[in-house]
Short mmCIF file of the C-alpha atoms (twelve columns), coordinates in Angstrom:
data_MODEL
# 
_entry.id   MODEL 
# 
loop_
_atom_site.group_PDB 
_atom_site.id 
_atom_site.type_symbol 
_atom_site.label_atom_id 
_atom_site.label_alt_id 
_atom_site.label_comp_id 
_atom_site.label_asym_id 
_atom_site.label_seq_id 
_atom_site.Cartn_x 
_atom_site.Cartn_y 
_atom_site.Cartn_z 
_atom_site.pdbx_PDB_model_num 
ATOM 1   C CA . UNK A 1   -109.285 10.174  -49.127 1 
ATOM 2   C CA . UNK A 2   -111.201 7.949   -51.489 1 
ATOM 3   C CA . UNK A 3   -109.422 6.421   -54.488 1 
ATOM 4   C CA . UNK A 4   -112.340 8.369   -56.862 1 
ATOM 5   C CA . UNK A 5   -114.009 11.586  -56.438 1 
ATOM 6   C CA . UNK A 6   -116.312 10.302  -58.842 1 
ATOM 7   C CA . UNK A 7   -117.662 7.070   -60.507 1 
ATOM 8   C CA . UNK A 8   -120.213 6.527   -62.819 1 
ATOM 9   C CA . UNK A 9   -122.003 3.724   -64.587 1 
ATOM 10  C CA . UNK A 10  -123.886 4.277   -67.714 1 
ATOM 11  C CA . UNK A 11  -123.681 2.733   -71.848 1 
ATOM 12  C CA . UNK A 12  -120.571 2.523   -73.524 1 
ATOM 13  C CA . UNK A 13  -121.091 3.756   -76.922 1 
ATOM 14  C CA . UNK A 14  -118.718 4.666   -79.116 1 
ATOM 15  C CA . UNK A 15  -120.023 7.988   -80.786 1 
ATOM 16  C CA . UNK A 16  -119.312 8.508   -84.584 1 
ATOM 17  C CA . UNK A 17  -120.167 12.123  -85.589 1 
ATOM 18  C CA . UNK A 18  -120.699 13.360  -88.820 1 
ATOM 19  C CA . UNK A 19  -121.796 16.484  -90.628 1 
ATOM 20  C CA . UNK A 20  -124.859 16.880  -92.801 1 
ATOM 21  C CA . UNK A 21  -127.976 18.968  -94.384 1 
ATOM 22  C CA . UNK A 22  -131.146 18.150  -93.874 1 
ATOM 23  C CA . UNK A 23  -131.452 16.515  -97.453 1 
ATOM 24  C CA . UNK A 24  -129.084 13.921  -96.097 1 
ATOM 25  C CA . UNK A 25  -131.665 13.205  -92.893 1 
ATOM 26  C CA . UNK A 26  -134.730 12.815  -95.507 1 
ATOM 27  C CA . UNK A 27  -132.460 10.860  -97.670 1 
ATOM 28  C CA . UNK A 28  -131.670 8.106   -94.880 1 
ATOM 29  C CA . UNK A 29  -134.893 8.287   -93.018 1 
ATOM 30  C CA . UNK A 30  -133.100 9.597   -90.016 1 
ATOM 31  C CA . UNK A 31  -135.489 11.664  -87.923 1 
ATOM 32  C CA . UNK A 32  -134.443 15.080  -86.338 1 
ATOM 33  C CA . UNK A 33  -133.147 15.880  -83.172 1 
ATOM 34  C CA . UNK A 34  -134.089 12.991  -81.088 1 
ATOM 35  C CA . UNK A 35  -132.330 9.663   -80.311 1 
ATOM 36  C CA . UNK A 36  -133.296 6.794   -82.017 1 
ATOM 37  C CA . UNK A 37  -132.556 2.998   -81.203 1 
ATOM 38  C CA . UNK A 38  -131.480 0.847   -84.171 1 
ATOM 39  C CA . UNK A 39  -130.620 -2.520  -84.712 1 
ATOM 40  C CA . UNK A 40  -127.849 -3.954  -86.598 1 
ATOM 41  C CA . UNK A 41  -128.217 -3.895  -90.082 1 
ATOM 42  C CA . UNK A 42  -129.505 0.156   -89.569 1 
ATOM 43  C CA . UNK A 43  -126.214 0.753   -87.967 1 
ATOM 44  C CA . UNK A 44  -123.942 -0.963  -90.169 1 
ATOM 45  C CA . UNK A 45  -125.596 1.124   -93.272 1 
ATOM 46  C CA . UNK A 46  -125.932 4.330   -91.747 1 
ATOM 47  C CA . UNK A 47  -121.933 4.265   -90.320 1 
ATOM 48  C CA . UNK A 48  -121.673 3.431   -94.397 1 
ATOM 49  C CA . UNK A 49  -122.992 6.701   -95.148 1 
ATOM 50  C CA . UNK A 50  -121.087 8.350   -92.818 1 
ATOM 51  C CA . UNK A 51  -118.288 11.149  -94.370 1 
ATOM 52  C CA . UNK A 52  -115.394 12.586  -92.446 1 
ATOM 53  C CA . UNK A 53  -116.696 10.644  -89.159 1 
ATOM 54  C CA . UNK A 54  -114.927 11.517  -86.053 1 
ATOM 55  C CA . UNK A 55  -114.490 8.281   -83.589 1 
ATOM 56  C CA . UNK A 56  -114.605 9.081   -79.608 1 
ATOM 57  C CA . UNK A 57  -115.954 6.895   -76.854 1 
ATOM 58  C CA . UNK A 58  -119.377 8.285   -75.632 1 
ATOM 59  C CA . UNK A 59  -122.290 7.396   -74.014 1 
ATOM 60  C CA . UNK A 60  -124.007 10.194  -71.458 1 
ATOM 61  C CA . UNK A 61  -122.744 9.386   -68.467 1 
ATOM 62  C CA . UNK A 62  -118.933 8.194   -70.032 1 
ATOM 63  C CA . UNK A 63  -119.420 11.916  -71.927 1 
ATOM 64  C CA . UNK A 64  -119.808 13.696  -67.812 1 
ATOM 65  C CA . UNK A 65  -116.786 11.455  -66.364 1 
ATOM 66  C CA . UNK A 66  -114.847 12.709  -69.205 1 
ATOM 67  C CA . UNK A 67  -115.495 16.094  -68.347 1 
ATOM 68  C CA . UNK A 68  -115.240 15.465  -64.644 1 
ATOM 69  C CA . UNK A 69  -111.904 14.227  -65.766 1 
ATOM 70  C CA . UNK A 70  -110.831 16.934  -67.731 1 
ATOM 71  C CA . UNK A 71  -111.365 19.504  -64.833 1 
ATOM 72  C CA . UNK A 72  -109.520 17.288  -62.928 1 
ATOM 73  C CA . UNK A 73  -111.581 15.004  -60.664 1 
ATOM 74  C CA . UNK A 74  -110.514 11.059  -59.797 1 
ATOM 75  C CA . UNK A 75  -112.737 9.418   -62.546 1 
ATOM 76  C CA . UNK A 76  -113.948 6.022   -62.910 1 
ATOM 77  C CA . UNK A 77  -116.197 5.010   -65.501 1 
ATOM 78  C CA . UNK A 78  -118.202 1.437   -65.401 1 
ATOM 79  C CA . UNK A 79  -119.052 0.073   -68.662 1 
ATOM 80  C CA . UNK A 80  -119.650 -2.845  -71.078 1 
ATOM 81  C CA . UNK A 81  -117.514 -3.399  -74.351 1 
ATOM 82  C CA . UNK A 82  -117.051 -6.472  -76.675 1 
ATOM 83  C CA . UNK A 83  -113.419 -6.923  -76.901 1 
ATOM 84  C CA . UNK A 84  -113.436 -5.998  -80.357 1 
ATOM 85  C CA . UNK A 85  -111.596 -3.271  -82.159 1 
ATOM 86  C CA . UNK A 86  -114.364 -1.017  -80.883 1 
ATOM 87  C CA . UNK A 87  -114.314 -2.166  -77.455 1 
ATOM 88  C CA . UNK A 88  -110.652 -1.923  -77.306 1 
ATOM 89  C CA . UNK A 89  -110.470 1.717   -78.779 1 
ATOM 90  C CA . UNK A 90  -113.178 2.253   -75.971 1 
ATOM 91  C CA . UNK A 91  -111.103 1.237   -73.140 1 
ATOM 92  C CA . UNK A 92  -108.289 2.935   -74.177 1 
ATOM 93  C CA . UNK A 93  -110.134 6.142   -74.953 1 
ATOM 94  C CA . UNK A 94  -111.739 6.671   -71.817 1 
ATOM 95  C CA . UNK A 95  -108.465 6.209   -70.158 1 
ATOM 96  C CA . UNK A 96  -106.835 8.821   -72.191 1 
ATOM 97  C CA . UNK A 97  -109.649 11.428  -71.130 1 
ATOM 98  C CA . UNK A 98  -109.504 11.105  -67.408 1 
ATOM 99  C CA . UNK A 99  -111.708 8.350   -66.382 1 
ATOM 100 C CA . UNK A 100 -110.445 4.921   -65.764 1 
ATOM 101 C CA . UNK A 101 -112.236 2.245   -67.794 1 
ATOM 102 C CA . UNK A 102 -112.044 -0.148  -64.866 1 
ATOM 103 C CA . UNK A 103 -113.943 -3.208  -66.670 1 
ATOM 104 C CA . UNK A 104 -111.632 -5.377  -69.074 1 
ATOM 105 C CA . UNK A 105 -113.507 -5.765  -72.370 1 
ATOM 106 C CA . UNK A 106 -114.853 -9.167  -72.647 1 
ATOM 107 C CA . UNK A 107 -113.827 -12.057 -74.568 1 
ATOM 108 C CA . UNK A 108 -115.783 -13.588 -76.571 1 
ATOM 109 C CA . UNK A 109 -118.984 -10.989 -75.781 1 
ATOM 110 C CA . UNK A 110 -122.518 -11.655 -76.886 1 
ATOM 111 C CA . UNK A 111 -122.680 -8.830  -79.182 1 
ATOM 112 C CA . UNK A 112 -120.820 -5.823  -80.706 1 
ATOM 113 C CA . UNK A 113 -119.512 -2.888  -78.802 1 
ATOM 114 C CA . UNK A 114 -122.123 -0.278  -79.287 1 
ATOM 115 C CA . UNK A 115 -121.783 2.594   -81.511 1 
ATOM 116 C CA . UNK A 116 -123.915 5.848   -81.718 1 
ATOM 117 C CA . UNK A 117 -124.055 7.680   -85.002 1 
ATOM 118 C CA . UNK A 118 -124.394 11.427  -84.223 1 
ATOM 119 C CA . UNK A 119 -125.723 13.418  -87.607 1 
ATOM 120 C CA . UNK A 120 -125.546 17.490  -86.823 1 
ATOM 121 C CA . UNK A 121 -127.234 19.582  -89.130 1 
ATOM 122 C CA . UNK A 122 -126.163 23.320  -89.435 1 
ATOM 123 C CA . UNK A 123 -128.428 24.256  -87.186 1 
ATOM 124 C CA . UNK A 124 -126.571 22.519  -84.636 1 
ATOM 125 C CA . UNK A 125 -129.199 19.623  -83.823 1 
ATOM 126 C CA . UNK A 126 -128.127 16.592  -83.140 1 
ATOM 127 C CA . UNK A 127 -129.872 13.286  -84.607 1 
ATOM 128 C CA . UNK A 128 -128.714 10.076  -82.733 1 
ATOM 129 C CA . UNK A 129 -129.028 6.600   -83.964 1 
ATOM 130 C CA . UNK A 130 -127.783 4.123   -81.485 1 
ATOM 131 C CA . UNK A 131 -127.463 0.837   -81.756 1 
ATOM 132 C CA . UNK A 132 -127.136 -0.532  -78.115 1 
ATOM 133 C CA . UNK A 133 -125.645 -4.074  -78.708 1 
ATOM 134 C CA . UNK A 134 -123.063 -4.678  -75.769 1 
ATOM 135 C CA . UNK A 135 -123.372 -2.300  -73.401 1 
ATOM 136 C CA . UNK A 136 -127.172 -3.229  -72.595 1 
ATOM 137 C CA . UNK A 137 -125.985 -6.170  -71.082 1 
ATOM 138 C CA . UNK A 138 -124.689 -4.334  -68.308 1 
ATOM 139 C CA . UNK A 139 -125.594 -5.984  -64.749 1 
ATOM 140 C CA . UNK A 140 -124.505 -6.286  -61.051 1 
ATOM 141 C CA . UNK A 141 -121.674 -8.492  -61.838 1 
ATOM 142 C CA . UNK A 142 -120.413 -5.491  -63.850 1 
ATOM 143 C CA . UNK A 143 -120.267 -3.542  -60.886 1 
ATOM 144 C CA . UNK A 144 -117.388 -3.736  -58.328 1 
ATOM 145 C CA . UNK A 145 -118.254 -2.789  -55.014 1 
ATOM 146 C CA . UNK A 146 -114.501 -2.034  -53.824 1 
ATOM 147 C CA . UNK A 147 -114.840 0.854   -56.630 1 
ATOM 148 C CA . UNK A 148 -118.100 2.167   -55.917 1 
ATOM 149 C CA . UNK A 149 -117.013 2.041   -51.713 1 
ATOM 150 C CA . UNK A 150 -114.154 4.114   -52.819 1 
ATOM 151 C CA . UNK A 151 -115.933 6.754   -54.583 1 
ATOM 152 C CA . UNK A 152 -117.409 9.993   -53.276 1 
ATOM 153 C CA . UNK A 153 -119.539 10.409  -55.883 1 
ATOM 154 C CA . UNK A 154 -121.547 7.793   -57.596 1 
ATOM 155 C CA . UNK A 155 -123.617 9.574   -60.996 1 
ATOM 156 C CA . UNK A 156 -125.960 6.760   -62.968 1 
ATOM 157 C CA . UNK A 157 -127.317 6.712   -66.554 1 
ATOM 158 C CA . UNK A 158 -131.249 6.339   -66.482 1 
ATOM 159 C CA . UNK A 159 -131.154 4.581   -70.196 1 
ATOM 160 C CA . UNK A 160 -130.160 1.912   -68.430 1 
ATOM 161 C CA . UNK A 161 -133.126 1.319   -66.422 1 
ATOM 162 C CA . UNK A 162 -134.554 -0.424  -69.857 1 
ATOM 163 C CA . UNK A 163 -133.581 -4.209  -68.167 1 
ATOM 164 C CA . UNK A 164 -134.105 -5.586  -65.047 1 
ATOM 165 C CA . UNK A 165 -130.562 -6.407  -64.960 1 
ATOM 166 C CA . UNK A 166 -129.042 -2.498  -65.005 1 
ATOM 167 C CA . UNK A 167 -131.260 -1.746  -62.105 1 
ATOM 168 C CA . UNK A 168 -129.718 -4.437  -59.942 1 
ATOM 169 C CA . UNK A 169 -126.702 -3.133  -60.685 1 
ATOM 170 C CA . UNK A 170 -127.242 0.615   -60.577 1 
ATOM 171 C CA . UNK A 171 -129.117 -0.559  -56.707 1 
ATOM 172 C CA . UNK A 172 -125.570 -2.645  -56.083 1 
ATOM 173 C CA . UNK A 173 -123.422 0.526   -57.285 1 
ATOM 174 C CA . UNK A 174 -125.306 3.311   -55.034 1 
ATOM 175 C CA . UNK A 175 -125.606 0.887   -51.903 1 
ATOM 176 C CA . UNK A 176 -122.092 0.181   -51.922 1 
ATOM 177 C CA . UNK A 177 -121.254 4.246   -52.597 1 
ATOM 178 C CA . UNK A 178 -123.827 5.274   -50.044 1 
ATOM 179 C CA . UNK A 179 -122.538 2.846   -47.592 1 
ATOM 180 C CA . UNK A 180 -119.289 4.125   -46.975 1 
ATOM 181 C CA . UNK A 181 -120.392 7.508   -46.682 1 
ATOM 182 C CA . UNK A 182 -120.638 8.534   -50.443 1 
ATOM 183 C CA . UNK A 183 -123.457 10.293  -52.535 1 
ATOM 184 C CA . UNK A 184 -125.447 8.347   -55.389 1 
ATOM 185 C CA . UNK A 185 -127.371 10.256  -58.360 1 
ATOM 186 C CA . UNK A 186 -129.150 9.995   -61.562 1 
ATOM 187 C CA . UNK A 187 -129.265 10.784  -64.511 1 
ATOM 188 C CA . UNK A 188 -133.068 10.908  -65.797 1 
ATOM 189 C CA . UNK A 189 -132.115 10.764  -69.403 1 
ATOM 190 C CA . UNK A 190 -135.014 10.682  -71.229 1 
ATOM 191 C CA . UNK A 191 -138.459 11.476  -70.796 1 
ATOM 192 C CA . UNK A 192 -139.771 8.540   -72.832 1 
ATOM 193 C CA . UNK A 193 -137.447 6.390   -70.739 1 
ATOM 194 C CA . UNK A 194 -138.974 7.947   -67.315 1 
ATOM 195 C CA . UNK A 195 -142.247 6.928   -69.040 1 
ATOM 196 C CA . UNK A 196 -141.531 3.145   -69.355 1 
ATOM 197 C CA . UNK A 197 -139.788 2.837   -65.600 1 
ATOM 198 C CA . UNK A 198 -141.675 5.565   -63.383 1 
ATOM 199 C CA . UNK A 199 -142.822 3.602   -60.753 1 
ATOM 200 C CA . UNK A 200 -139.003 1.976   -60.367 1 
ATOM 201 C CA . UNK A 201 -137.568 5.315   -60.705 1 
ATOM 202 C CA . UNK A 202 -139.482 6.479   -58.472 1 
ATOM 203 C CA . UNK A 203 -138.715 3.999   -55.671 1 
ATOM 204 C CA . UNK A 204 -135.139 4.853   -56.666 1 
ATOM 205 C CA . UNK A 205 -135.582 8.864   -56.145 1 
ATOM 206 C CA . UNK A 206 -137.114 8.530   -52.785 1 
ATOM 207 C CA . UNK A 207 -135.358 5.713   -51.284 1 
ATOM 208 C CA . UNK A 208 -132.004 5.438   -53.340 1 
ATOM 209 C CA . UNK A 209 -130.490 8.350   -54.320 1 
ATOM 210 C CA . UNK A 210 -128.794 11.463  -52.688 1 
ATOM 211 C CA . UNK A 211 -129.559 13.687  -55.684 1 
ATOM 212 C CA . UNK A 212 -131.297 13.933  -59.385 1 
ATOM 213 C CA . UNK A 213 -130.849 15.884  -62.571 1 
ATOM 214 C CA . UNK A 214 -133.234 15.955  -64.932 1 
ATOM 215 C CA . UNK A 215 -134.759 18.662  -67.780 1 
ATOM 216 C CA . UNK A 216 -138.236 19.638  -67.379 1 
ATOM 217 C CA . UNK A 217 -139.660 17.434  -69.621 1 
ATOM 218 C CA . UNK A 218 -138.386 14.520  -67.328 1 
ATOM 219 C CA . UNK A 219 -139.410 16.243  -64.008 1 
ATOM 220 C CA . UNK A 220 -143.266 16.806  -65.238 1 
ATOM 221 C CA . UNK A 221 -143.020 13.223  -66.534 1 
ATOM 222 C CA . UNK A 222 -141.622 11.342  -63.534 1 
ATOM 223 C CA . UNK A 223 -144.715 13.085  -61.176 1 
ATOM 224 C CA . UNK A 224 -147.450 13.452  -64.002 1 
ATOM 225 C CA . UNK A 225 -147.356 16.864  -62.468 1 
ATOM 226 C CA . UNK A 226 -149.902 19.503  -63.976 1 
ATOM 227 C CA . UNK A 227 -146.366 21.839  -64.054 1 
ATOM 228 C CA . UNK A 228 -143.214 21.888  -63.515 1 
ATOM 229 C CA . UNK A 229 -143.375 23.969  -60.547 1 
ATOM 230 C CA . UNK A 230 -145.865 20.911  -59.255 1 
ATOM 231 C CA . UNK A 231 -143.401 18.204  -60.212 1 
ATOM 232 C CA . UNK A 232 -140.378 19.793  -58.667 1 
ATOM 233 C CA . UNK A 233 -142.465 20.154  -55.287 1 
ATOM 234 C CA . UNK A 234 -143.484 16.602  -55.342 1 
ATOM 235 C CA . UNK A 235 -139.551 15.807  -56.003 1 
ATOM 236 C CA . UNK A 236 -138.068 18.092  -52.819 1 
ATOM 237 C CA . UNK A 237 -140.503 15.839  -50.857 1 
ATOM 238 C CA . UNK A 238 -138.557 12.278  -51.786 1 
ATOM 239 C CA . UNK A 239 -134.853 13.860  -52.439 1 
ATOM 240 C CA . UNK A 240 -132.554 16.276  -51.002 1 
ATOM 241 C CA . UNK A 241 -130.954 17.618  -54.095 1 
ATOM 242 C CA . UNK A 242 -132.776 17.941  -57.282 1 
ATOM 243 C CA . UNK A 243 -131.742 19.491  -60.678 1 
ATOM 244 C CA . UNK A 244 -134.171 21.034  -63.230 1 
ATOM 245 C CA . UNK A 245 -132.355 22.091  -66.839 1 
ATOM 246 C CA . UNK A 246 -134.712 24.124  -68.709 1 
ATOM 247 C CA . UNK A 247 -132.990 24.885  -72.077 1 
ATOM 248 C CA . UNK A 248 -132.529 28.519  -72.629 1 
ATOM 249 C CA . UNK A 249 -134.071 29.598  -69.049 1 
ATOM 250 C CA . UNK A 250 -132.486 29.417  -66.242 1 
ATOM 251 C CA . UNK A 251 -131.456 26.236  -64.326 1 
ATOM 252 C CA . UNK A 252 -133.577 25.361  -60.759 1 
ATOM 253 C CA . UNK A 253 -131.416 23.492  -57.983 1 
ATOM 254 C CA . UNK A 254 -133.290 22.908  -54.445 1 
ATOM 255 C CA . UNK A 255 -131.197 21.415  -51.774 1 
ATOM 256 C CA . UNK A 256 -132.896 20.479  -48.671 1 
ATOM 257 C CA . UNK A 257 -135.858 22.571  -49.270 1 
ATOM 258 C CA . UNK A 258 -134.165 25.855  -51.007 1 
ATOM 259 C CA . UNK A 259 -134.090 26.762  -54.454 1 
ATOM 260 C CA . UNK A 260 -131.383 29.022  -56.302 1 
ATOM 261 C CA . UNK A 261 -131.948 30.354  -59.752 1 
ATOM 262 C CA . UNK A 262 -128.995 30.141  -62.358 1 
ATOM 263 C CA . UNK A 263 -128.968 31.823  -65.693 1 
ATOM 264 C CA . UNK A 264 -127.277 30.558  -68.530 1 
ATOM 265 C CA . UNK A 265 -125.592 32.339  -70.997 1 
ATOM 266 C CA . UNK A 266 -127.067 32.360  -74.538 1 
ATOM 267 C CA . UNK A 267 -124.815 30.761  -77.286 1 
ATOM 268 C CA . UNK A 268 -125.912 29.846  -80.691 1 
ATOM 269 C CA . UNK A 269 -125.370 26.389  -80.744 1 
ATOM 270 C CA . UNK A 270 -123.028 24.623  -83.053 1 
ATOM 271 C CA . UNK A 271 -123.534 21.082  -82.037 1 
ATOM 272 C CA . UNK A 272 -126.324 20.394  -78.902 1 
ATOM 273 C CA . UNK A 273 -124.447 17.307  -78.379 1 
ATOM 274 C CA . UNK A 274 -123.599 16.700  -75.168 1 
ATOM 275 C CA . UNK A 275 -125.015 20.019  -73.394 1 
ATOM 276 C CA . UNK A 276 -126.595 18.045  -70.697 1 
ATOM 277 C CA . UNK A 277 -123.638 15.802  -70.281 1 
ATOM 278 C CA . UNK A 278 -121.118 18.709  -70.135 1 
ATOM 279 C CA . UNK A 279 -123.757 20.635  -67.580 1 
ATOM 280 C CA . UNK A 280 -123.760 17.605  -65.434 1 
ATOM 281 C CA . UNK A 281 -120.076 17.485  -65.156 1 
ATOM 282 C CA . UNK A 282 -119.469 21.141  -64.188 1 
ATOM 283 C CA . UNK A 283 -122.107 20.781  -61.362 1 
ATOM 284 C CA . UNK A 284 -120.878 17.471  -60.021 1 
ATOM 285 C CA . UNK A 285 -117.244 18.673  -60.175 1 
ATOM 286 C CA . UNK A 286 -118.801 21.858  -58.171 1 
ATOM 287 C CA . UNK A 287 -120.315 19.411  -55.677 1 
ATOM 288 C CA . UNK A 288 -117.210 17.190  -55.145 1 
ATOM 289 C CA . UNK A 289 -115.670 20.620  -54.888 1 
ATOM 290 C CA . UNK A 290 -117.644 21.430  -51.751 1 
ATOM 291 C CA . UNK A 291 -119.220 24.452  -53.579 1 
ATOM 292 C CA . UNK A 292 -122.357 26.146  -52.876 1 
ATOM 293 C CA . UNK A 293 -125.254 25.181  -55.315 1 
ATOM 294 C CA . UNK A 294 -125.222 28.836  -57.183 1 
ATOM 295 C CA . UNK A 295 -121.384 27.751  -57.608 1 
ATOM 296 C CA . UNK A 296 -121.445 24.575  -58.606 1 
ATOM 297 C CA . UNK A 297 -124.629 25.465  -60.769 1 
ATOM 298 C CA . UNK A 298 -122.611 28.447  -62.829 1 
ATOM 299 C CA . UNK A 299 -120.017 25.669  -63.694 1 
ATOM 300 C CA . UNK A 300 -122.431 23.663  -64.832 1 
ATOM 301 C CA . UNK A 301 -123.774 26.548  -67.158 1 
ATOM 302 C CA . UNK A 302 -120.697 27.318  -68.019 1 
ATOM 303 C CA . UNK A 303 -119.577 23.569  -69.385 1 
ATOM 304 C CA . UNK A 304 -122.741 23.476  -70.920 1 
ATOM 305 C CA . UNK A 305 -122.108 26.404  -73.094 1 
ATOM 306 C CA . UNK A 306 -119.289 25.567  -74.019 1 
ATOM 307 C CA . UNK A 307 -119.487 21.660  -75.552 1 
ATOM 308 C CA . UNK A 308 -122.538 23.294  -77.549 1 
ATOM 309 C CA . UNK A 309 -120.392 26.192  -79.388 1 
ATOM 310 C CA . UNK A 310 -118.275 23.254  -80.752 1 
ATOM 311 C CA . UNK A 311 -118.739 19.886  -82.969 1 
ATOM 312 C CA . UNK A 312 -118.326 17.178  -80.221 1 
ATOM 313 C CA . UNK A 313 -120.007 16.194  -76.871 1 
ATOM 314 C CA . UNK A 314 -116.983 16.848  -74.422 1 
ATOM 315 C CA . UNK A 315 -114.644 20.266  -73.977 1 
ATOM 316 C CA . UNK A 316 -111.971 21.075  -76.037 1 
ATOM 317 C CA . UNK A 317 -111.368 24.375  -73.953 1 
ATOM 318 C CA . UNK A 318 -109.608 24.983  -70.593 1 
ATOM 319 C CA . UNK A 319 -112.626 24.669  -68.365 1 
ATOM 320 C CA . UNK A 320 -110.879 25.102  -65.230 1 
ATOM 321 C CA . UNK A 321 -109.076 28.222  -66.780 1 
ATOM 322 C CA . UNK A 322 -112.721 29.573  -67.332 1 
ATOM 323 C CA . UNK A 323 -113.930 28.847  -63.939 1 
ATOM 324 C CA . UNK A 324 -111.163 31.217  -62.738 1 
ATOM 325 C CA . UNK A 325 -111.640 33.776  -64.773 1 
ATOM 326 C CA . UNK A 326 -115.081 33.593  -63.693 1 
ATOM 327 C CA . UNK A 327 -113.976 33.968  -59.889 1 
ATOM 328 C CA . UNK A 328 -115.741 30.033  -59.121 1 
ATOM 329 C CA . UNK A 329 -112.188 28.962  -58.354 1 
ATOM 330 C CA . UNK A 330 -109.802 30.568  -56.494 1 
ATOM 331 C CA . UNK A 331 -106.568 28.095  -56.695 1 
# 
């Protein structure tokens, strides 16, 4: 038995979440329900403005470990934090959740632990301003191959595909994972991030990784596919497991050449944060599980629903509880 059950590498932001009306958005200049990147100054006046924050480490793929860890799986998250007070709270954090922060934060780092201002309007959009700083620098010397080895499951953040130097290390991290028998997967993220790094993330579907989840958006994007339908054939071609999210509609998963259709439950969201994070932990517990893809896909569904009824992108509800009462676990 492997040390992990699951490992994952991806930005270590510390998310600060705040409250507002849309007067507050026109106010700042903050744009709606998309995630923006902002440099220093912007994040030191907009965490100013900030009322009744709550403080939690984040980050996507740190957000899915946590999850993972919550519902019990081996966690390990790989990250990069300035040992400052943020960096520190990180660390510590992401230990107290359920997924071991296995990097020290660094002396003496080149910049600021990064920090994520989340602004949800009561309509339950989200409107991210990140400001990247430290955990950009991520690279292979970040990554320990002893951890990756021991991991089952190896799940990587696409945003990081931005520098040369995260896609030597997410190559180093799957490689090692793959090596000793393990499975490697990614994240898309973003569609304007599959944009910028198609061509590499294609290479790194087809010859890379052992599965992919992505939204639609990021599917029709990757292939430049007339359809989704068309980008998700294109994808079974060049990966045995493949993920589509499509909001409100029903979630596509083909495994070696066969798709099942899962349908998610309609909740009126509260805070969209973290939806895909929370989905992506569900399914990947499911899959470390040794569940069947309509299995492992209903978890997913079933996390996802629940981080979005709730301020916050990770659980505060027994998932595991749920999945019972559901009949997807029997123990």
């Amino acid at each position: 038995m492997k040390t992990y059950q699951i490992a994952g590498i991806g930005n270590a932001i510390v998310d600060v979440i705040a409250t507002v009306d849309d007067r507050f958005l026109e106010r700042m200049d903050i744009h709606k329900a998309i995630m923006q990147l902002i440099d220093r100054d912007r994040a030191e006046t907009l965490f100013a403005a900030m009322q009744d924050r709550a403080q939690a480490s984040g980050g996507s793929v740190a957000n899915t470990l946590a999850g993972a860890g919550a519902l019990g799986l081996r966690a390990a998250f790989v990250g990069r934090v300035n040992d400052d007070e943020l960096g520190r709270f990180y660390a510590q954090d992401s230990d107290k959740v359920g997924a071991e922060f296995v990097n020290a934060p660094v002396a003496g780092g080149e910049l600021p632990t990064s920090r994520s201002m989340i602004f949800v309007t009561p309509d339950g959009e989200r409107s991210m301003n990140t400001y990247l700083g430290m955990s950009a620098e991520l690279g292979p010397d970040d990554v320990d191959e002893t951890v990756m080895a021991d991991s089952e499951i190896v799940f990587l953040e696409g945003y990081l595909f931005d520098k040369d130097k995260g896609k030597d290390a997410f190559l180093k991290a799957a490689r090692a994972c793959r090596s000793s028998g393990g499975m490697a997967g990614i994240a898309l993220s973003d569609p304007f991030c599959v944009d910028r790094h198609r061509d590499d993330f294609r290479k790194l579907v087809a010859e890379d990784m052992d599965y992919v989840i992505g939204n639609e958006q990021e599917w029709v994007s990757l292939y430049q596919a007339n359809d989704l339908e068309d980008a998700l054939a294109q994808a079974a071609t060049e990966c045995d497991l493949i993920v589509c999210t499509r909001s409100g509609d029903p979630v596509w998963i083909i495994r070696d050449g066969v798709r099942v259709e899962i349908p998610v439950q309609t909740v009126t969201p509260v805070d969209a944060t973290g939806a895909g994070d929370q989905f992506a932990a569900g399914f990947l517990f499911g899959l470390a599980t040794g569940c069947d893809m309509e299995t492992a896909g209903r978890m997913g569904c079933m996390a996802a629903a629940e981080v979005i009824g709730h301020i916050g992108a990770r659980p505060k509800s027994d998932l595991r509880a749920a999945f019972r009462a559901a009949g997807l676990l029997t123990e």
